[in-house]
């Protein structure tokens, strides 16, 4: 499909500069690699080239319409966009101040800069001398990871997926850099999570003890096969009470047999043949 037709569907046909730039990017993609290898078809490639051209020329671009036109899901489109952009060598310049304004976290600008400088120093110190010259920290994923971890440290809400989309990276790469940055700069971005011991937690545990399915062991745990369960203990207590009552009644009868014995009145039944209805007569 001609790229101008796709531009018309995205309301970019009047901007000839964007269309020419997108056609140039498309020719560059065709010359460098086969886009079908990364699962990008011709229509999707044309849409992505239009978005790259629009972003570089600072022209408003409808991302939702582009995703719908490409025939892919939003996640798959973002992954294809990042892959295609990285392959042709178009790097996004990510500014910390613009990022902070966009996500409403202006107060963490200095903290992000400090984290980035500390990470660079510690990462280079961990590398052998022969590899330090090849280390590249200009990629926007490092700035995005430092921004996200710093916001998380200060309990500020940041849309992670949107941040990944803005920096033009993949989720796996973002996660890898975030993990590395957390390990090397835990004193700056680490969030300690202390897991409480179950034995030390005090809160309405008696409510669990009354349930038949919960079992308390000597070590503080629960087991469904324990014979010392509350349910069985309750049942044994009821049986013990019944046996005590029964033995008390039997003992009282043995001590006073006259009071315990009752006269049995024998009755007989007689039926009259002459009467149509049946009568019950009790002989005294």
PDB file of C-alpha atoms in Angstrom:
ATOM      1  CA  UNK A   1       0.000   0.000   0.000  1.00  0.00           C
ATOM      2  CA  UNK A   2       1.216   3.468  -0.909  1.00  0.00           C
ATOM      3  CA  UNK A   3       2.344   5.456   2.115  1.00  0.00           C
ATOM      4  CA  UNK A   4       0.370   8.496   0.959  1.00  0.00           C
ATOM      5  CA  UNK A   5      -2.886   6.505   1.176  1.00  0.00           C
ATOM      6  CA  UNK A   6      -2.080   5.485   4.744  1.00  0.00           C
ATOM      7  CA  UNK A   7      -1.211   9.097   5.562  1.00  0.00           C
ATOM      8  CA  UNK A   8      -4.643  10.135   4.247  1.00  0.00           C
ATOM      9  CA  UNK A   9      -6.342   7.712   6.654  1.00  0.00           C
ATOM     10  CA  UNK A  10      -4.334   9.174   9.533  1.00  0.00           C
ATOM     11  CA  UNK A  11      -5.158  12.788   8.529  1.00  0.00           C
ATOM     12  CA  UNK A  12      -1.569  13.502   7.518  1.00  0.00           C
ATOM     13  CA  UNK A  13      -2.046  13.858   3.775  1.00  0.00           C
ATOM     14  CA  UNK A  14      -1.869  17.667   3.945  1.00  0.00           C
ATOM     15  CA  UNK A  15       1.560  17.535   5.575  1.00  0.00           C
ATOM     16  CA  UNK A  16       3.829  16.714   2.661  1.00  0.00           C
ATOM     17  CA  UNK A  17       6.960  17.036   4.787  1.00  0.00           C
ATOM     18  CA  UNK A  18       5.853  14.193   7.086  1.00  0.00           C
ATOM     19  CA  UNK A  19       4.913  11.998   4.105  1.00  0.00           C
ATOM     20  CA  UNK A  20       8.294  12.553   2.402  1.00  0.00           C
ATOM     21  CA  UNK A  21      10.154  11.896   5.667  1.00  0.00           C
ATOM     22  CA  UNK A  22       8.158   8.691   6.249  1.00  0.00           C
ATOM     23  CA  UNK A  23       8.925   7.507   2.701  1.00  0.00           C
ATOM     24  CA  UNK A  24      12.631   8.162   3.338  1.00  0.00           C
ATOM     25  CA  UNK A  25      12.516   6.155   6.582  1.00  0.00           C
ATOM     26  CA  UNK A  26      10.719   3.332   4.794  1.00  0.00           C
ATOM     27  CA  UNK A  27      13.405   3.154   2.103  1.00  0.00           C
ATOM     28  CA  UNK A  28      16.044   3.082   4.839  1.00  0.00           C
ATOM     29  CA  UNK A  29      14.258   0.140   6.495  1.00  0.00           C
ATOM     30  CA  UNK A  30      14.027  -1.771   3.217  1.00  0.00           C
ATOM     31  CA  UNK A  31      17.717  -1.202   2.521  1.00  0.00           C
ATOM     32  CA  UNK A  32      18.987  -2.288   5.954  1.00  0.00           C
ATOM     33  CA  UNK A  33      16.872  -5.354   6.852  1.00  0.00           C
ATOM     34  CA  UNK A  34      13.785  -7.400   6.125  1.00  0.00           C
ATOM     35  CA  UNK A  35      11.035  -6.200   8.481  1.00  0.00           C
ATOM     36  CA  UNK A  36       9.150  -9.493   8.187  1.00  0.00           C
ATOM     37  CA  UNK A  37      11.860 -11.081  10.333  1.00  0.00           C
ATOM     38  CA  UNK A  38      10.620  -9.148  13.365  1.00  0.00           C
ATOM     39  CA  UNK A  39       6.977  -9.742  12.436  1.00  0.00           C
ATOM     40  CA  UNK A  40       6.233  -6.339  10.895  1.00  0.00           C
ATOM     41  CA  UNK A  41       4.144  -6.330   7.720  1.00  0.00           C
ATOM     42  CA  UNK A  42       4.156  -3.714   4.991  1.00  0.00           C
ATOM     43  CA  UNK A  43       1.106  -1.802   6.243  1.00  0.00           C
ATOM     44  CA  UNK A  44       2.346  -1.780   9.821  1.00  0.00           C
ATOM     45  CA  UNK A  45       5.803  -0.691   8.655  1.00  0.00           C
ATOM     46  CA  UNK A  46       4.330   2.232   6.743  1.00  0.00           C
ATOM     47  CA  UNK A  47       2.287   3.294   9.785  1.00  0.00           C
ATOM     48  CA  UNK A  48       5.347   3.099  12.039  1.00  0.00           C
ATOM     49  CA  UNK A  49       7.428   5.114   9.572  1.00  0.00           C
ATOM     50  CA  UNK A  50       4.736   7.803   9.576  1.00  0.00           C
ATOM     51  CA  UNK A  51       4.772   7.922  13.372  1.00  0.00           C
ATOM     52  CA  UNK A  52       8.574   8.149  13.494  1.00  0.00           C
ATOM     53  CA  UNK A  53       8.515  10.944  10.937  1.00  0.00           C
ATOM     54  CA  UNK A  54       5.779  12.796  12.809  1.00  0.00           C
ATOM     55  CA  UNK A  55       7.615  12.500  16.130  1.00  0.00           C
ATOM     56  CA  UNK A  56      10.898  13.757  14.674  1.00  0.00           C
ATOM     57  CA  UNK A  57       9.134  16.697  13.008  1.00  0.00           C
ATOM     58  CA  UNK A  58       7.064  17.335  16.167  1.00  0.00           C
ATOM     59  CA  UNK A  59       3.725  16.831  14.432  1.00  0.00           C
ATOM     60  CA  UNK A  60       0.666  15.600  16.322  1.00  0.00           C
ATOM     61  CA  UNK A  61       0.069  11.902  15.607  1.00  0.00           C
ATOM     62  CA  UNK A  62      -3.013   9.812  16.456  1.00  0.00           C
ATOM     63  CA  UNK A  63      -1.534   6.682  18.077  1.00  0.00           C
ATOM     64  CA  UNK A  64      -4.878   4.922  18.600  1.00  0.00           C
ATOM     65  CA  UNK A  65      -5.865   5.306  14.953  1.00  0.00           C
ATOM     66  CA  UNK A  66      -2.429   4.029  13.917  1.00  0.00           C
ATOM     67  CA  UNK A  67      -2.772   0.915  16.091  1.00  0.00           C
ATOM     68  CA  UNK A  68      -6.215   0.221  14.638  1.00  0.00           C
ATOM     69  CA  UNK A  69      -4.960   0.707  11.078  1.00  0.00           C
ATOM     70  CA  UNK A  70      -1.951  -1.563  11.614  1.00  0.00           C
ATOM     71  CA  UNK A  71      -4.188  -4.507  12.558  1.00  0.00           C
ATOM     72  CA  UNK A  72      -2.129  -5.266  15.669  1.00  0.00           C
ATOM     73  CA  UNK A  73      -2.740  -4.978  19.369  1.00  0.00           C
ATOM     74  CA  UNK A  74      -1.392  -1.910  21.154  1.00  0.00           C
ATOM     75  CA  UNK A  75       1.257  -3.943  22.936  1.00  0.00           C
ATOM     76  CA  UNK A  76       2.416  -5.651  19.733  1.00  0.00           C
ATOM     77  CA  UNK A  77       2.451  -2.330  17.890  1.00  0.00           C
ATOM     78  CA  UNK A  78       4.584  -0.700  20.605  1.00  0.00           C
ATOM     79  CA  UNK A  79       7.010  -3.622  20.538  1.00  0.00           C
ATOM     80  CA  UNK A  80       7.279  -3.433  16.728  1.00  0.00           C
ATOM     81  CA  UNK A  81       7.701   0.340  16.843  1.00  0.00           C
ATOM     82  CA  UNK A  82      10.578   0.097  19.324  1.00  0.00           C
ATOM     83  CA  UNK A  83      12.253  -2.725  17.414  1.00  0.00           C
ATOM     84  CA  UNK A  84      12.049  -0.929  14.081  1.00  0.00           C
ATOM     85  CA  UNK A  85      13.298   2.329  15.574  1.00  0.00           C
ATOM     86  CA  UNK A  86      16.275   0.644  17.235  1.00  0.00           C
ATOM     87  CA  UNK A  87      17.234  -1.240  14.068  1.00  0.00           C
ATOM     88  CA  UNK A  88      17.401   1.853  11.867  1.00  0.00           C
ATOM     89  CA  UNK A  89      19.357   3.710  14.560  1.00  0.00           C
ATOM     90  CA  UNK A  90      16.865   6.432  15.465  1.00  0.00           C
ATOM     91  CA  UNK A  91      17.482   7.235  19.131  1.00  0.00           C
ATOM     92  CA  UNK A  92      15.057   9.117  21.285  1.00  0.00           C
ATOM     93  CA  UNK A  93      16.521  11.951  23.316  1.00  0.00           C
ATOM     94  CA  UNK A  94      14.952  11.781  26.769  1.00  0.00           C
ATOM     95  CA  UNK A  95      15.225  14.883  28.920  1.00  0.00           C
ATOM     96  CA  UNK A  96      14.758  14.446  32.662  1.00  0.00           C
ATOM     97  CA  UNK A  97      13.019  17.789  33.126  1.00  0.00           C
ATOM     98  CA  UNK A  98      10.561  17.180  30.279  1.00  0.00           C
ATOM     99  CA  UNK A  99       9.923  13.685  31.620  1.00  0.00           C
ATOM    100  CA  UNK A 100       9.255  15.022  35.116  1.00  0.00           C
ATOM    101  CA  UNK A 101       6.836  17.629  33.794  1.00  0.00           C
ATOM    102  CA  UNK A 102       5.044  15.083  31.626  1.00  0.00           C
ATOM    103  CA  UNK A 103       4.480  12.690  34.555  1.00  0.00           C
ATOM    104  CA  UNK A 104       3.979  15.360  37.206  1.00  0.00           C
ATOM    105  CA  UNK A 105       7.057  14.500  39.300  1.00  0.00           C
ATOM    106  CA  UNK A 106       9.073  17.717  39.202  1.00  0.00           C
ATOM    107  CA  UNK A 107      10.472  17.317  42.710  1.00  0.00           C
ATOM    108  CA  UNK A 108      12.527  14.216  41.815  1.00  0.00           C
ATOM    109  CA  UNK A 109      14.635  15.843  39.060  1.00  0.00           C
ATOM    110  CA  UNK A 110      17.745  16.246  41.226  1.00  0.00           C
ATOM    111  CA  UNK A 111      17.307  12.763  42.694  1.00  0.00           C
ATOM    112  CA  UNK A 112      17.166  11.199  39.220  1.00  0.00           C
ATOM    113  CA  UNK A 113      20.338  13.030  38.179  1.00  0.00           C
ATOM    114  CA  UNK A 114      22.114  11.842  41.336  1.00  0.00           C
ATOM    115  CA  UNK A 115      21.019   8.239  40.776  1.00  0.00           C
ATOM    116  CA  UNK A 116      22.190   8.288  37.156  1.00  0.00           C
ATOM    117  CA  UNK A 117      25.635   9.618  38.066  1.00  0.00           C
ATOM    118  CA  UNK A 118      26.013   7.086  40.897  1.00  0.00           C
ATOM    119  CA  UNK A 119      24.923   4.228  38.644  1.00  0.00           C
ATOM    120  CA  UNK A 120      27.420   5.204  35.938  1.00  0.00           C
ATOM    121  CA  UNK A 121      30.293   5.335  38.423  1.00  0.00           C
ATOM    122  CA  UNK A 122      29.456   2.035  40.096  1.00  0.00           C
ATOM    123  CA  UNK A 123      28.712   0.256  36.811  1.00  0.00           C
ATOM    124  CA  UNK A 124      32.025   1.365  35.280  1.00  0.00           C
ATOM    125  CA  UNK A 125      33.862   0.323  38.441  1.00  0.00           C
ATOM    126  CA  UNK A 126      32.409  -3.175  38.104  1.00  0.00           C
ATOM    127  CA  UNK A 127      33.618  -3.541  34.502  1.00  0.00           C
ATOM    128  CA  UNK A 128      37.166  -4.526  33.491  1.00  0.00           C
ATOM    129  CA  UNK A 129      39.323  -1.708  32.180  1.00  0.00           C
ATOM    130  CA  UNK A 130      39.147  -3.001  28.605  1.00  0.00           C
ATOM    131  CA  UNK A 131      35.349  -2.668  28.474  1.00  0.00           C
ATOM    132  CA  UNK A 132      34.858   0.687  30.172  1.00  0.00           C
ATOM    133  CA  UNK A 133      35.419   2.668  26.978  1.00  0.00           C
ATOM    134  CA  UNK A 134      32.574   0.838  25.191  1.00  0.00           C
ATOM    135  CA  UNK A 135      29.970   1.507  27.876  1.00  0.00           C
ATOM    136  CA  UNK A 136      27.075   3.569  26.478  1.00  0.00           C
ATOM    137  CA  UNK A 137      24.777   5.369  28.922  1.00  0.00           C
ATOM    138  CA  UNK A 138      23.178   7.673  26.346  1.00  0.00           C
ATOM    139  CA  UNK A 139      20.260   5.316  25.703  1.00  0.00           C
ATOM    140  CA  UNK A 140      16.966   6.661  27.094  1.00  0.00           C
ATOM    141  CA  UNK A 141      16.222   3.412  28.938  1.00  0.00           C
ATOM    142  CA  UNK A 142      18.715   4.369  31.665  1.00  0.00           C
ATOM    143  CA  UNK A 143      17.034   7.718  32.254  1.00  0.00           C
ATOM    144  CA  UNK A 144      13.591   6.085  32.260  1.00  0.00           C
ATOM    145  CA  UNK A 145      14.653   3.366  34.715  1.00  0.00           C
ATOM    146  CA  UNK A 146      16.225   5.901  37.095  1.00  0.00           C
ATOM    147  CA  UNK A 147      13.114   8.077  36.874  1.00  0.00           C
ATOM    148  CA  UNK A 148      10.786   5.152  37.611  1.00  0.00           C
ATOM    149  CA  UNK A 149      12.820   3.804  40.535  1.00  0.00           C
ATOM    150  CA  UNK A 150      13.183   7.250  42.070  1.00  0.00           C
ATOM    151  CA  UNK A 151       9.428   7.857  41.806  1.00  0.00           C
ATOM    152  CA  UNK A 152       8.777   4.461  43.346  1.00  0.00           C
ATOM    153  CA  UNK A 153      11.190   5.253  46.175  1.00  0.00           C
ATOM    154  CA  UNK A 154       9.309   8.458  46.964  1.00  0.00           C
ATOM    155  CA  UNK A 155       5.916   6.717  46.568  1.00  0.00           C
ATOM    156  CA  UNK A 156       4.855   8.640  43.465  1.00  0.00           C
ATOM    157  CA  UNK A 157       2.598   6.975  40.914  1.00  0.00           C
ATOM    158  CA  UNK A 158       4.106   6.657  37.430  1.00  0.00           C
ATOM    159  CA  UNK A 159       2.541   4.734  34.542  1.00  0.00           C
ATOM    160  CA  UNK A 160       5.225   2.164  33.779  1.00  0.00           C
ATOM    161  CA  UNK A 161       3.867   1.132  30.366  1.00  0.00           C
ATOM    162  CA  UNK A 162       3.538   4.728  29.259  1.00  0.00           C
ATOM    163  CA  UNK A 163       7.094   5.443  30.416  1.00  0.00           C
ATOM    164  CA  UNK A 164       8.395   2.472  28.408  1.00  0.00           C
ATOM    165  CA  UNK A 165       6.519   3.752  25.383  1.00  0.00           C
ATOM    166  CA  UNK A 166       7.962   7.246  25.776  1.00  0.00           C
ATOM    167  CA  UNK A 167      11.557   6.043  26.053  1.00  0.00           C
ATOM    168  CA  UNK A 168      11.102   3.708  23.072  1.00  0.00           C
ATOM    169  CA  UNK A 169      12.372   0.519  24.672  1.00  0.00           C
ATOM    170  CA  UNK A 170      10.972  -2.915  25.420  1.00  0.00           C
ATOM    171  CA  UNK A 171       9.623  -4.220  28.724  1.00  0.00           C
ATOM    172  CA  UNK A 172      12.375  -6.827  28.999  1.00  0.00           C
ATOM    173  CA  UNK A 173      15.150  -4.265  28.471  1.00  0.00           C
ATOM    174  CA  UNK A 174      13.535  -1.846  30.929  1.00  0.00           C
ATOM    175  CA  UNK A 175      13.221  -4.601  33.533  1.00  0.00           C
ATOM    176  CA  UNK A 176      16.851  -5.653  33.024  1.00  0.00           C
ATOM    177  CA  UNK A 177      18.181  -2.110  33.480  1.00  0.00           C
ATOM    178  CA  UNK A 178      15.920  -1.521  36.494  1.00  0.00           C
ATOM    179  CA  UNK A 179      17.208  -4.681  38.169  1.00  0.00           C
ATOM    180  CA  UNK A 180      20.825  -3.744  37.516  1.00  0.00           C
ATOM    181  CA  UNK A 181      20.255  -0.221  38.832  1.00  0.00           C
ATOM    182  CA  UNK A 182      18.537  -1.521  41.964  1.00  0.00           C
ATOM    183  CA  UNK A 183      21.390  -3.907  42.712  1.00  0.00           C
ATOM    184  CA  UNK A 184      24.135  -1.297  42.280  1.00  0.00           C
ATOM    185  CA  UNK A 185      22.273   1.652  43.835  1.00  0.00           C
ATOM    186  CA  UNK A 186      20.102   0.006  46.462  1.00  0.00           C
ATOM    187  CA  UNK A 187      20.999   2.708  48.977  1.00  0.00           C
ATOM    188  CA  UNK A 188      19.462   5.290  46.619  1.00  0.00           C
ATOM    189  CA  UNK A 189      16.474   3.512  45.040  1.00  0.00           C
ATOM    190  CA  UNK A 190      15.980   0.357  47.117  1.00  0.00           C
ATOM    191  CA  UNK A 191      12.690  -0.161  48.913  1.00  0.00           C
ATOM    192  CA  UNK A 192      13.111  -2.424  51.945  1.00  0.00           C
ATOM    193  CA  UNK A 193      10.308  -4.884  52.565  1.00  0.00           C
ATOM    194  CA  UNK A 194      10.431  -6.557  55.943  1.00  0.00           C
ATOM    195  CA  UNK A 195       8.422  -9.724  56.044  1.00  0.00           C
ATOM    196  CA  UNK A 196       6.854 -10.293  59.449  1.00  0.00           C
ATOM    197  CA  UNK A 197       7.014 -13.675  61.093  1.00  0.00           C
ATOM    198  CA  UNK A 198       3.656 -15.378  61.375  1.00  0.00           C
ATOM    199  CA  UNK A 199       4.294 -16.100  65.072  1.00  0.00           C
ATOM    200  CA  UNK A 200       4.770 -12.401  65.812  1.00  0.00           C
ATOM    201  CA  UNK A 201       1.554 -11.281  64.165  1.00  0.00           C
ATOM    202  CA  UNK A 202      -1.185 -10.761  66.749  1.00  0.00           C
ATOM    203  CA  UNK A 203      -4.636 -10.157  65.407  1.00  0.00           C
ATOM    204  CA  UNK A 204      -7.816 -12.100  66.160  1.00  0.00           C
ATOM    205  CA  UNK A 205      -6.193 -15.507  65.903  1.00  0.00           C
ATOM    206  CA  UNK A 206      -8.878 -16.898  68.189  1.00  0.00           C
ATOM    207  CA  UNK A 207     -11.301 -16.504  65.295  1.00  0.00           C
ATOM    208  CA  UNK A 208      -9.275 -19.028  63.337  1.00  0.00           C
ATOM    209  CA  UNK A 209      -8.995 -21.372  66.311  1.00  0.00           C
ATOM    210  CA  UNK A 210     -12.760 -21.962  66.496  1.00  0.00           C
ATOM    211  CA  UNK A 211     -12.969 -23.216  62.917  1.00  0.00           C
ATOM    212  CA  UNK A 212     -12.947 -27.007  62.575  1.00  0.00           C
ATOM    213  CA  UNK A 213     -10.719 -26.856  59.513  1.00  0.00           C
ATOM    214  CA  UNK A 214      -7.944 -24.963  61.311  1.00  0.00           C
ATOM    215  CA  UNK A 215      -5.454 -26.884  63.450  1.00  0.00           C
ATOM    216  CA  UNK A 216      -2.929 -25.459  65.854  1.00  0.00           C
ATOM    217  CA  UNK A 217       0.398 -27.204  66.268  1.00  0.00           C
ATOM    218  CA  UNK A 218       3.117 -26.726  68.836  1.00  0.00           C
ATOM    219  CA  UNK A 219       5.178 -24.716  66.352  1.00  0.00           C
ATOM    220  CA  UNK A 220       2.419 -22.209  65.712  1.00  0.00           C
ATOM    221  CA  UNK A 221       1.137 -23.683  62.444  1.00  0.00           C
ATOM    222  CA  UNK A 222      -2.090 -25.453  61.485  1.00  0.00           C
ATOM    223  CA  UNK A 223      -2.807 -28.972  60.276  1.00  0.00           C
ATOM    224  CA  UNK A 224      -6.075 -30.547  59.144  1.00  0.00           C
ATOM    225  CA  UNK A 225      -5.109 -33.994  60.452  1.00  0.00           C
ATOM    226  CA  UNK A 226      -4.312 -32.998  64.015  1.00  0.00           C
ATOM    227  CA  UNK A 227      -6.464 -34.867  66.578  1.00  0.00           C
ATOM    228  CA  UNK A 228      -6.133 -32.026  69.064  1.00  0.00           C
ATOM    229  CA  UNK A 229      -8.303 -29.745  66.960  1.00  0.00           C
ATOM    230  CA  UNK A 230     -10.785 -27.412  68.560  1.00  0.00           C
ATOM    231  CA  UNK A 231     -13.684 -29.227  66.929  1.00  0.00           C
ATOM    232  CA  UNK A 232     -12.679 -32.644  68.248  1.00  0.00           C
ATOM    233  CA  UNK A 233     -11.864 -31.216  71.663  1.00  0.00           C
ATOM    234  CA  UNK A 234     -15.304 -29.636  71.791  1.00  0.00           C
ATOM    235  CA  UNK A 235     -16.900 -32.935  70.786  1.00  0.00           C
ATOM    236  CA  UNK A 236     -14.985 -34.848  73.463  1.00  0.00           C
ATOM    237  CA  UNK A 237     -16.036 -32.301  76.081  1.00  0.00           C
ATOM    238  CA  UNK A 238     -19.697 -32.778  75.132  1.00  0.00           C
ATOM    239  CA  UNK A 239     -19.340 -36.556  75.357  1.00  0.00           C
ATOM    240  CA  UNK A 240     -17.656 -36.236  78.772  1.00  0.00           C
ATOM    241  CA  UNK A 241     -20.489 -34.027  80.019  1.00  0.00           C
ATOM    242  CA  UNK A 242     -23.035 -36.557  78.795  1.00  0.00           C
ATOM    243  CA  UNK A 243     -21.231 -39.443  80.518  1.00  0.00           C
ATOM    244  CA  UNK A 244     -21.096 -37.461  83.768  1.00  0.00           C
ATOM    245  CA  UNK A 245     -24.813 -36.749  83.571  1.00  0.00           C
ATOM    246  CA  UNK A 246     -25.581 -40.373  82.751  1.00  0.00           C
ATOM    247  CA  UNK A 247     -23.488 -41.688  85.648  1.00  0.00           C
ATOM    248  CA  UNK A 248     -25.170 -39.195  87.999  1.00  0.00           C
ATOM    249  CA  UNK A 249     -28.641 -40.384  86.972  1.00  0.00           C
ATOM    250  CA  UNK A 250     -27.711 -44.055  87.291  1.00  0.00           C
ATOM    251  CA  UNK A 251     -26.209 -43.486  90.749  1.00  0.00           C
ATOM    252  CA  UNK A 252     -29.319 -41.657  91.937  1.00  0.00           C
ATOM    253  CA  UNK A 253     -31.555 -44.545  90.771  1.00  0.00           C
ATOM    254  CA  UNK A 254     -29.374 -47.095  92.526  1.00  0.00           C
ATOM    255  CA  UNK A 255     -29.488 -45.140  95.779  1.00  0.00           C
ATOM    256  CA  UNK A 256     -33.287 -44.618  95.682  1.00  0.00           C
ATOM    257  CA  UNK A 257     -34.802 -47.533  93.778  1.00  0.00           C
ATOM    258  CA  UNK A 258     -38.336 -46.812  95.019  1.00  0.00           C
ATOM    259  CA  UNK A 259     -38.331 -43.275  93.668  1.00  0.00           C
ATOM    260  CA  UNK A 260     -36.757 -44.356  90.461  1.00  0.00           C
ATOM    261  CA  UNK A 261     -39.225 -47.186  89.791  1.00  0.00           C
ATOM    262  CA  UNK A 262     -42.551 -46.372  88.165  1.00  0.00           C
ATOM    263  CA  UNK A 263     -45.769 -48.392  88.165  1.00  0.00           C
ATOM    264  CA  UNK A 264     -46.590 -49.894  84.831  1.00  0.00           C
ATOM    265  CA  UNK A 265     -50.292 -49.907  84.004  1.00  0.00           C
ATOM    266  CA  UNK A 266     -51.312 -52.710  81.712  1.00  0.00           C
ATOM    267  CA  UNK A 267     -54.128 -51.922  79.363  1.00  0.00           C
ATOM    268  CA  UNK A 268     -56.191 -54.133  77.165  1.00  0.00           C
ATOM    269  CA  UNK A 269     -58.126 -53.414  74.046  1.00  0.00           C
ATOM    270  CA  UNK A 270     -61.589 -54.701  73.274  1.00  0.00           C
ATOM    271  CA  UNK A 271     -63.502 -54.156  70.093  1.00  0.00           C
ATOM    272  CA  UNK A 272     -67.277 -54.274  69.873  1.00  0.00           C
ATOM    273  CA  UNK A 273     -68.638 -55.987  66.810  1.00  0.00           C
ATOM    274  CA  UNK A 274     -71.979 -54.256  67.077  1.00  0.00           C
ATOM    275  CA  UNK A 275     -70.612 -50.778  66.971  1.00  0.00           C
ATOM    276  CA  UNK A 276     -69.574 -49.346  63.643  1.00  0.00           C
ATOM    277  CA  UNK A 277     -66.869 -47.263  65.213  1.00  0.00           C
ATOM    278  CA  UNK A 278     -63.998 -48.564  67.268  1.00  0.00           C
ATOM    279  CA  UNK A 279     -63.640 -47.637  70.925  1.00  0.00           C
ATOM    280  CA  UNK A 280     -60.699 -47.943  73.180  1.00  0.00           C
ATOM    281  CA  UNK A 281     -61.487 -49.115  76.639  1.00  0.00           C
ATOM    282  CA  UNK A 282     -58.976 -49.083  79.414  1.00  0.00           C
ATOM    283  CA  UNK A 283     -59.549 -51.522  82.241  1.00  0.00           C
ATOM    284  CA  UNK A 284     -58.630 -50.204  85.573  1.00  0.00           C
TER     285      UNK A 284
END
